[in-house]
XYZ file of C-alpha atoms in Angstrom:
580
model
C 0.498 0.060 0.420
C 2.852 2.631 1.059
C 4.998 1.174 -2.121
C 2.145 2.300 -4.354
C 1.550 5.848 -2.622
C 4.281 7.660 -3.891
C 3.051 7.552 -7.267
C -0.448 8.228 -6.448
C 0.907 11.486 -4.753
C 3.036 12.348 -8.023
C -0.152 11.993 -10.226
C -1.524 14.285 -7.827
C 0.835 17.160 -7.262
C 3.331 16.197 -9.983
C 6.353 14.425 -9.612
C 8.674 17.700 -9.476
C 6.433 18.633 -5.794
C 7.024 15.152 -4.756
C 10.544 14.068 -2.243
C 11.950 11.262 -1.375
C 15.107 10.199 -0.026
C 17.632 11.466 2.550
C 18.836 14.394 0.363
C 15.414 15.698 -0.845
C 13.959 15.114 1.957
C 16.104 16.916 4.630
C 14.963 20.212 4.535
C 11.617 19.212 5.607
C 12.668 16.705 7.814
C 14.841 19.461 9.793
C 13.157 22.579 11.442
C 14.727 25.771 12.563
C 16.355 24.050 15.907
C 15.013 20.107 15.699
C 14.327 17.282 14.081
C 15.594 14.749 11.887
C 13.458 11.744 12.093
C 13.303 10.242 8.579
C 10.003 10.339 6.548
C 8.221 8.429 3.239
C 8.255 11.356 1.727
C 7.422 15.121 1.261
C 4.460 16.718 -0.813
C 4.425 20.253 -1.749
C 0.347 20.709 -3.628
C -0.300 23.264 -5.611
C -3.645 24.184 -5.096
C -6.252 23.394 -2.256
C -7.905 20.715 -4.081
C -4.229 19.145 -4.618
C -3.722 19.279 -1.001
C -6.990 17.340 -0.533
C -6.206 14.777 -2.762
C -2.804 14.351 -1.543
C -4.417 13.924 1.939
C -7.631 11.469 0.841
C -4.344 9.161 -0.729
C -2.492 9.433 2.950
C -5.649 9.433 5.031
C -6.622 5.488 2.387
C -2.233 4.309 2.866
C -2.950 4.676 6.817
C 0.142 7.256 6.727
C 1.079 9.529 9.871
C 0.437 13.299 7.908
C 2.403 15.807 9.020
C 1.463 19.529 7.822
C 4.229 21.850 7.157
C 4.347 25.215 6.602
C 7.577 27.167 7.105
C 9.509 25.158 9.377
C 10.076 28.020 11.292
C 9.233 26.669 14.951
C 11.820 26.860 17.680
C 10.448 23.230 19.407
C 10.261 21.124 16.274
C 6.854 21.005 15.970
C 6.364 20.455 12.424
C 9.075 18.222 11.656
C 9.443 14.680 12.329
C 11.283 12.936 15.700
C 13.724 9.978 15.000
C 11.108 7.137 15.884
C 8.576 5.951 18.472
C 6.165 5.679 14.955
C 3.696 3.043 14.063
C 2.943 4.133 10.823
C 5.405 6.325 7.895
C 5.052 9.270 8.122
C 4.496 12.348 5.205
C 4.974 15.888 5.257
C 2.111 18.155 3.656
C 4.636 21.521 2.615
C 2.279 24.249 2.675
C 4.204 26.808 1.149
C 3.515 26.558 -2.613
C -0.225 27.768 -1.259
C -0.062 31.554 -1.000
C -3.084 32.865 -2.227
C -4.009 35.881 -0.182
C -7.957 37.695 0.061
C -8.386 41.041 1.524
C -12.498 40.933 2.190
C -14.767 43.151 3.788
C -12.647 46.135 2.706
C -8.869 44.759 4.181
C -10.572 44.399 7.857
C -10.147 40.714 7.278
C -8.303 38.364 5.364
C -8.202 34.795 3.889
C -4.774 33.411 4.409
C -3.887 29.898 2.681
C -1.402 28.033 4.200
C 1.767 28.985 2.759
C 0.882 33.067 3.309
C 3.466 34.268 5.290
C 3.514 37.219 8.146
C 6.151 39.383 5.561
C 3.827 38.432 2.937
C 0.691 39.531 4.507
C 2.203 42.941 6.064
C 3.175 44.094 2.386
C 0.122 43.569 1.366
C -1.592 45.236 4.049
C 0.516 48.136 3.922
C -0.756 49.969 1.246
C -3.886 49.711 3.223
C -2.621 51.533 6.520
C -3.136 47.927 7.871
C -1.343 45.216 9.841
C -1.356 41.743 10.347
C -1.886 40.535 13.790
C 2.245 40.557 14.033
C 5.217 42.803 11.952
C 8.508 42.031 13.929
C 9.896 39.228 15.279
C 9.297 35.277 13.690
C 8.536 37.704 10.165
C 11.877 38.497 10.014
C 12.344 34.861 9.300
C 9.944 33.739 6.947
C 7.017 32.440 9.075
C 3.461 31.348 8.207
C 0.536 33.179 9.628
C -1.458 29.597 9.848
C 2.015 28.027 12.162
C 0.978 31.466 13.930
C -2.398 30.045 14.396
C -1.863 26.629 15.174
C 0.785 27.055 17.918
C -1.191 30.365 19.647
C 2.209 32.253 18.850
C 2.157 35.176 21.078
C 4.153 37.616 18.841
C 5.426 41.089 19.910
C 2.478 43.281 19.503
C 1.330 43.901 23.725
C -2.419 45.135 21.909
C -2.820 42.074 20.503
C -2.015 39.145 22.236
C -1.710 35.166 21.252
C -2.218 34.485 16.577
C -6.336 33.395 17.282
C -9.076 32.635 15.176
C -12.648 30.890 15.368
C -12.440 30.965 11.896
C -10.964 28.342 9.806
C -11.280 25.309 6.851
C -9.947 22.166 7.674
C -9.887 19.148 7.401
C -10.096 16.123 10.725
C -10.516 12.686 11.274
C -13.559 11.610 13.293
C -14.080 8.849 15.677
C -14.900 6.390 13.098
C -11.916 7.183 11.039
C -13.606 9.411 8.560
C -11.835 12.352 6.703
C -14.192 15.392 6.783
C -13.699 18.571 5.781
C -14.991 21.637 8.036
C -16.599 24.615 6.916
C -16.202 27.133 9.525
C -15.139 30.266 7.760
C -18.406 31.842 8.106
C -18.813 31.872 4.493
C -21.303 29.874 2.425
C -18.527 28.384 -0.130
C -20.913 25.085 -1.451
C -21.619 21.814 0.370
C -19.224 19.430 -1.033
C -15.209 19.480 -0.546
C -14.545 20.037 -4.230
C -17.085 23.344 -4.184
C -15.619 24.692 -0.986
C -11.660 24.765 -2.363
C -12.501 25.215 -5.542
C -13.805 28.301 -5.220
C -11.363 29.200 -2.618
C -8.487 28.296 -5.051
C -10.619 30.347 -7.706
C -10.946 33.238 -5.332
C -14.171 33.260 -5.960
C -16.079 34.335 -3.056
C -19.100 36.503 -2.664
C -18.797 40.360 -2.949
C -20.676 40.744 0.602
C -19.216 38.804 3.190
C -21.391 39.261 6.112
C -20.188 39.041 9.621
C -19.144 36.457 11.923
C -21.871 35.431 13.710
C -20.301 36.469 16.573
C -17.167 34.154 16.411
C -13.526 35.794 17.068
C -11.355 36.484 14.056
C -8.627 37.453 16.751
C -7.975 38.126 20.290
C -10.581 40.968 21.162
C -9.655 40.811 24.994
C -6.024 40.871 25.354
C -5.705 44.787 25.529
C -7.421 44.612 29.159
C -6.667 40.873 30.151
C -2.727 42.316 29.915
C -3.441 45.393 32.011
C -4.747 43.202 34.886
C -1.275 43.461 36.634
C -3.146 41.813 39.745
C -4.091 38.903 38.623
C -1.613 35.634 39.792
C -1.782 34.003 36.449
C 0.571 34.578 33.061
C -1.165 37.064 30.110
C -0.500 34.376 27.277
C 0.365 30.399 26.852
C 0.392 28.049 25.449
C -1.849 25.690 27.186
C -4.458 28.707 28.281
C -8.069 26.886 27.413
C -8.994 30.941 26.401
C -7.515 30.416 23.353
C -7.946 26.404 22.287
C -10.247 26.538 19.622
C -9.903 23.866 16.207
C -7.162 25.042 13.873
C -6.311 27.760 16.722
C -3.612 25.714 19.181
C -4.102 22.632 17.671
C -0.468 22.148 17.525
C -1.301 20.591 13.639
C -3.655 17.844 14.867
C -6.241 19.298 12.416
C -4.891 20.022 8.487
C -5.659 23.804 7.785
C -6.846 24.553 4.674
C -7.772 28.285 5.169
C -8.414 31.105 7.748
C -9.950 33.715 8.329
C -8.201 36.603 10.235
C -9.020 40.319 11.238
C -6.243 43.270 10.569
C -5.079 46.303 12.526
C -5.167 49.978 11.669
C -1.484 50.988 11.742
C -0.752 53.927 14.048
C 0.289 56.913 11.736
C 3.092 57.954 13.948
C 5.206 55.443 16.043
C 8.073 56.689 17.963
C 10.716 53.852 19.945
C 12.600 54.341 23.276
C 15.316 52.716 24.102
C 15.402 52.610 28.166
C 18.909 50.931 29.708
C 19.260 50.351 33.728
C 21.082 48.358 35.821
C 18.494 47.867 38.305
C 15.691 44.987 37.054
C 13.142 46.329 39.978
C 13.604 50.118 38.083
C 11.969 48.465 34.396
C 9.367 46.224 36.438
C 8.326 49.437 37.551
C 7.859 51.186 34.402
C 6.119 47.991 33.289
C 3.591 48.626 35.988
C 2.940 52.312 35.514
C 2.231 51.688 31.495
C -0.563 48.550 32.127
C -1.944 50.294 34.960
C -1.824 53.703 34.272
C -1.388 54.528 31.071
C -4.407 55.656 28.529
C -2.572 54.117 25.342
C -0.634 50.806 25.626
C 2.297 50.434 23.578
C 2.882 48.881 20.120
C 5.805 46.884 21.740
C 8.347 46.240 24.865
C 11.293 43.916 23.697
C 13.790 42.993 26.398
C 17.076 42.136 26.082
C 19.803 41.375 28.208
C 23.625 42.524 28.065
C 24.683 39.170 27.345
C 22.147 38.611 24.762
C 23.058 41.923 23.249
C 26.380 40.808 23.080
C 25.878 37.076 20.989
C 23.477 38.376 18.954
C 25.837 41.444 18.063
C 28.636 38.988 17.264
C 26.906 36.005 16.119
C 24.136 37.903 14.133
C 25.728 39.546 12.277
C 25.538 38.339 9.042
C 21.845 37.540 9.332
C 21.520 41.056 10.562
C 22.908 42.161 7.171
C 21.397 40.069 4.707
C 17.975 41.474 6.282
C 19.237 45.183 5.977
C 19.980 44.019 2.428
C 17.398 41.816 0.910
C 14.255 42.378 3.501
C 12.649 39.420 5.146
C 10.660 38.296 2.521
C 14.611 36.687 1.017
C 15.105 34.778 4.133
C 13.170 31.957 3.663
C 14.802 31.251 0.030
C 18.562 31.779 2.560
C 17.816 28.908 4.863
C 16.772 26.749 2.188
C 20.225 27.087 0.531
C 22.066 26.520 3.382
C 19.797 23.204 4.228
C 20.975 21.937 0.694
C 24.324 22.740 1.557
C 24.945 21.356 5.163
C 22.789 18.236 3.528
C 25.470 18.204 0.896
C 28.489 18.129 3.045
C 26.935 15.846 5.671
C 26.581 13.433 2.850
C 30.207 13.809 2.131
C 31.837 13.257 5.622
C 32.059 16.907 7.090
C 29.675 17.384 9.331
C 26.482 19.855 8.799
C 28.330 22.932 10.713
C 30.725 23.861 7.871
C 28.136 26.685 6.833
C 27.572 28.277 9.855
C 32.024 27.988 10.122
C 32.025 29.910 6.560
C 29.515 32.730 7.211
C 31.130 33.017 10.972
C 34.334 33.945 9.273
C 32.493 36.102 6.567
C 30.671 38.322 9.480
C 33.879 39.131 11.544
C 35.062 40.786 8.148
C 32.177 43.489 8.135
C 31.590 46.654 9.408
C 30.624 47.035 12.879
C 26.337 47.234 12.246
C 25.009 48.166 15.714
C 25.037 53.045 15.704
C 26.439 54.075 18.332
C 24.450 54.874 20.663
C 23.210 51.017 20.961
C 26.905 50.483 21.925
C 27.379 52.581 24.773
C 23.917 51.703 26.185
C 25.840 48.202 26.241
C 28.504 49.192 28.011
C 26.132 51.208 30.228
C 23.373 49.127 31.058
C 22.878 45.564 31.822
C 19.530 45.560 30.845
C 17.763 46.941 27.985
C 14.340 47.615 27.440
C 12.918 48.473 23.447
C 9.606 50.841 24.263
C 7.905 51.427 20.799
C 4.438 53.889 20.751
C 2.289 55.057 18.838
C -0.016 58.781 17.642
C -0.818 60.002 21.595
C 1.500 57.532 23.361
C 4.542 59.149 22.047
C 3.594 62.361 23.699
C 2.412 59.861 26.938
C 5.655 57.867 27.054
C 7.739 60.967 26.258
C 6.189 62.685 29.796
C 6.237 59.608 31.703
C 10.505 58.947 30.846
C 11.373 62.868 31.295
C 9.745 62.230 34.888
C 11.796 59.394 36.030
C 14.649 59.328 33.893
C 17.859 59.997 34.093
C 18.022 57.958 37.756
C 20.824 56.025 40.101
C 20.396 53.171 37.760
C 18.913 54.104 34.430
C 18.054 56.570 31.837
C 16.711 56.240 28.159
C 17.122 57.998 24.720
C 14.406 58.574 21.904
C 16.063 56.224 19.002
C 16.102 58.142 15.344
C 14.427 55.812 12.403
C 17.434 54.207 11.682
C 18.309 53.535 15.312
C 14.933 52.241 16.537
C 15.323 49.194 12.871
C 18.200 48.453 14.277
C 17.770 48.113 17.733
C 14.483 45.982 16.913
C 16.460 43.831 14.393
C 19.406 42.981 16.657
C 16.711 42.078 19.305
C 15.077 39.435 16.485
C 18.117 37.627 14.998
C 19.017 36.673 18.279
C 17.508 32.955 17.952
C 18.950 32.445 15.052
C 22.958 33.709 16.315
C 22.315 31.333 19.343
C 22.451 28.716 16.882
C 25.453 29.646 15.072
C 27.291 30.202 18.677
C 26.113 26.010 19.215
C 27.641 25.546 15.607
C 30.682 26.746 15.813
C 32.004 25.861 19.464
C 31.315 22.233 19.351
C 34.026 21.566 21.209
C 32.327 23.576 24.391
C 29.417 23.299 24.171
C 27.220 20.265 24.632
C 23.366 21.608 23.213
C 20.883 24.709 23.803
C 18.333 24.353 26.224
C 15.710 27.164 25.083
C 12.898 27.858 27.498
C 9.943 30.258 26.450
C 8.077 31.281 29.898
C 5.196 33.145 31.175
C 5.179 34.100 34.398
C 2.201 35.952 36.187
C 1.104 39.085 35.634
C 1.625 39.890 39.640
C 5.638 39.085 39.554
C 7.563 41.434 40.654
C 11.025 39.679 40.647
C 10.765 38.421 37.138
C 15.064 38.593 36.273
C 16.334 34.823 37.052
C 19.099 34.422 38.975
C 20.616 30.993 39.094
C 21.987 29.027 41.961
C 25.479 27.866 41.537
C 25.346 24.156 41.175
C 23.204 24.719 37.546
C 25.321 28.012 36.341
C 28.521 26.603 36.920
C 27.046 23.696 33.912
C 26.118 26.644 31.627
C 28.814 28.229 29.193
C 26.066 30.892 28.666
C 22.791 32.534 28.736
C 20.444 34.475 27.106
C 17.911 36.679 28.554
C 15.126 38.355 26.313
C 11.237 38.708 26.511
C 7.887 40.286 25.607
C 8.419 42.150 28.773
C 4.968 43.583 29.274
C 3.217 40.327 28.756
C 6.247 39.006 31.194
C 7.030 36.360 28.645
C 10.581 35.671 28.544
C 13.090 33.414 26.297
C 15.669 32.367 28.331
C 18.311 29.846 26.241
C 21.156 28.022 27.784
C 24.641 27.449 26.260
C 25.113 24.009 28.033
C 28.742 22.657 28.775
C 30.283 20.076 26.658
C 29.894 17.013 28.772
C 26.644 18.026 30.909
C 23.435 16.433 31.104
C 20.953 18.516 29.300
C 17.640 17.747 30.211
C 18.941 17.503 33.619
C 19.272 21.064 33.626
C 16.298 21.520 31.986
C 13.916 19.687 34.490
C 16.187 22.019 37.554
C 15.898 25.288 36.238
C 11.738 23.897 35.045
C 11.435 23.065 39.056
C 12.540 26.283 39.343
C 10.051 27.945 37.151
C 7.357 26.310 38.593
C 7.490 27.743 41.871
C 7.455 30.994 40.614
C 4.602 30.358 39.102
C 5.224 29.846 35.617
C 3.838 28.732 33.108
C 5.233 26.608 29.504
C 5.709 27.016 26.663
C 4.282 30.709 26.204
C 4.435 30.835 22.906
C 6.509 28.659 21.185
C 4.292 25.818 21.893
C 5.307 22.222 23.292
C 6.981 20.941 20.084
C 9.031 17.336 20.886
C 10.529 19.545 23.758
C 7.926 19.985 26.547
C 5.215 17.550 28.273
C 1.521 19.100 27.322
C -0.474 19.928 30.224
C -3.484 17.691 30.851
C -5.777 20.006 29.366
C -3.796 20.009 25.887
C -3.864 16.899 25.809
C -7.637 16.260 25.523
C -7.418 18.684 23.507
C -5.018 17.281 21.220
C -7.398 13.849 21.692
C -10.520 15.756 20.612
C -9.551 17.268 17.727
C -7.760 13.608 16.405
C -8.980 10.793 17.861
C -6.844 8.640 15.605
C -3.982 10.257 16.180
C -3.103 10.265 12.356
C -1.902 13.973 12.629
C 1.558 15.318 13.930
C 1.488 12.612 16.707
C 3.526 12.621 19.845
C 3.538 16.530 19.843
C 3.551 17.394 23.551
C 5.329 14.154 24.434
C 2.133 12.411 23.592
C 1.666 8.761 22.150
C 2.527 8.255 18.584
C 0.953 5.159 17.933
C -2.402 4.970 15.754
C -5.286 6.045 18.342
C -3.016 7.031 21.169
C -2.080 3.971 21.806
C -5.256 2.366 22.790
C -6.751 -0.609 20.636
C -9.866 1.600 20.272
C -10.024 4.550 21.287
C -13.338 6.305 23.789
C -14.053 9.278 22.376
C -15.175 11.008 25.595
C -16.370 14.039 23.862
C -16.716 16.048 20.788
C -13.723 18.096 19.077
C -13.440 20.758 21.474
C -15.285 24.310 20.226
C -16.435 22.271 17.075
C -19.604 21.962 15.432
C -18.618 19.226 13.228
C -21.638 18.113 11.155
C -22.201 22.494 10.253
C -21.910 23.009 6.437
C -19.252 19.781 6.494
C -17.940 18.462 2.937
């Protein structure tokens, strides 16, 4: 049965877009940081109808399906693991499915699986509107669908996690039936062929109605994040508030289309660069802004001096590349690098030569960060990038002038060039950590990367590791979305140390502080899903056919049971309404 599947898929999408063998499938097997499991094939459909037919063929062949888009996740959530599956794995990569339709005068959009944040941002710019996120992941080509499936948070304080209740997705019922579910809030016909054919052709009704109370974004978040007395985090991946069908599904349904809100862009913006040697000073600022400002910031990004240094040195070539070619060219650069790494590994040269070459080239490049940013790096341990818009600019200007300079901190107003440089230096840090690991194999065992959300009422936010943990770590990296109390804490573990033990020890400390994890990168294959999140996955995917093993759950058919007891219908779903 599986031998027949490859030519069948080739007949659906074209032989050119079916990839087999270790070399040709490498870029689908390996993610931004993790992955590497063997797959039967990777398939890139060119239309939604091709995706549906490929999915039907995989379902009949009883293979595991992993739906993948840009593959930029940080926890391995869209790539296979090395072992433990009881069926072959097929990756359906949606990056050829790039159709994007503006609806309701651009106040909403319909995105196919391959639409990237960068693509959506550019499409909305002439309308003076923005997508959910315009910073961070958009710099490395992340997809809109990936953000929704992982409840990605992004850096935009007012908008919260990526979320919608409006989607077209496929799921497999407890009875083993593959069904297409249209919950887009738009009548596109009664059959899968009619629905997907019209989406492929862009044949949408001229007057699309509102969605009858269903949400296309987290409209409560701007109030939710202001509650600085709450003992729970503002956002985290297992938050039941924002688990709904495709949203938070982590690939346990196959997403064909999403309907999302867009947001009015601020006409005036200003970045303020704040430095301090006292973390309590920044926490006071955070609480004052959230509780007292009329206007919430656009973004508030934290960066420790150590993170600044790693990004400045090991992220320089990516910084320069984005400056020269733009964010939309980054996925192509990653694909070429992956192909080169596969070639060198095949000939016994390892897969780190590209990183060493690029790092060597970056040392020859001229200094790239503005002088005032370097000065603040030398003066202050903690850095906060505060971006305000419209009336919030004058509000922040008056507040900061009343508080600084202080005994431990100061600030300045960035020029547009300084503001762009500061944010870009912040958002190349993830790749810089990967680069450091690659070029220091003799001293670094691996990266332990944690993505945590502290309670909104926490005041002691900056981590101080006990000596018995710190002595096993070569370098730490701290950054995050400060006003949401979402922090990214990464540790380059010394050679020979036990990474799993270090991770468990740090997570134990975080649990005692009331932290939830992961905060926005989802569980992937690195975190254990909480019981409520596991149940959400099981209700969505009773046969465990889509992306099994996520959150350290079972990788076996029917979740490892000979018969699966589906105790309730899929979470927040009306399966029979307008289903194909």
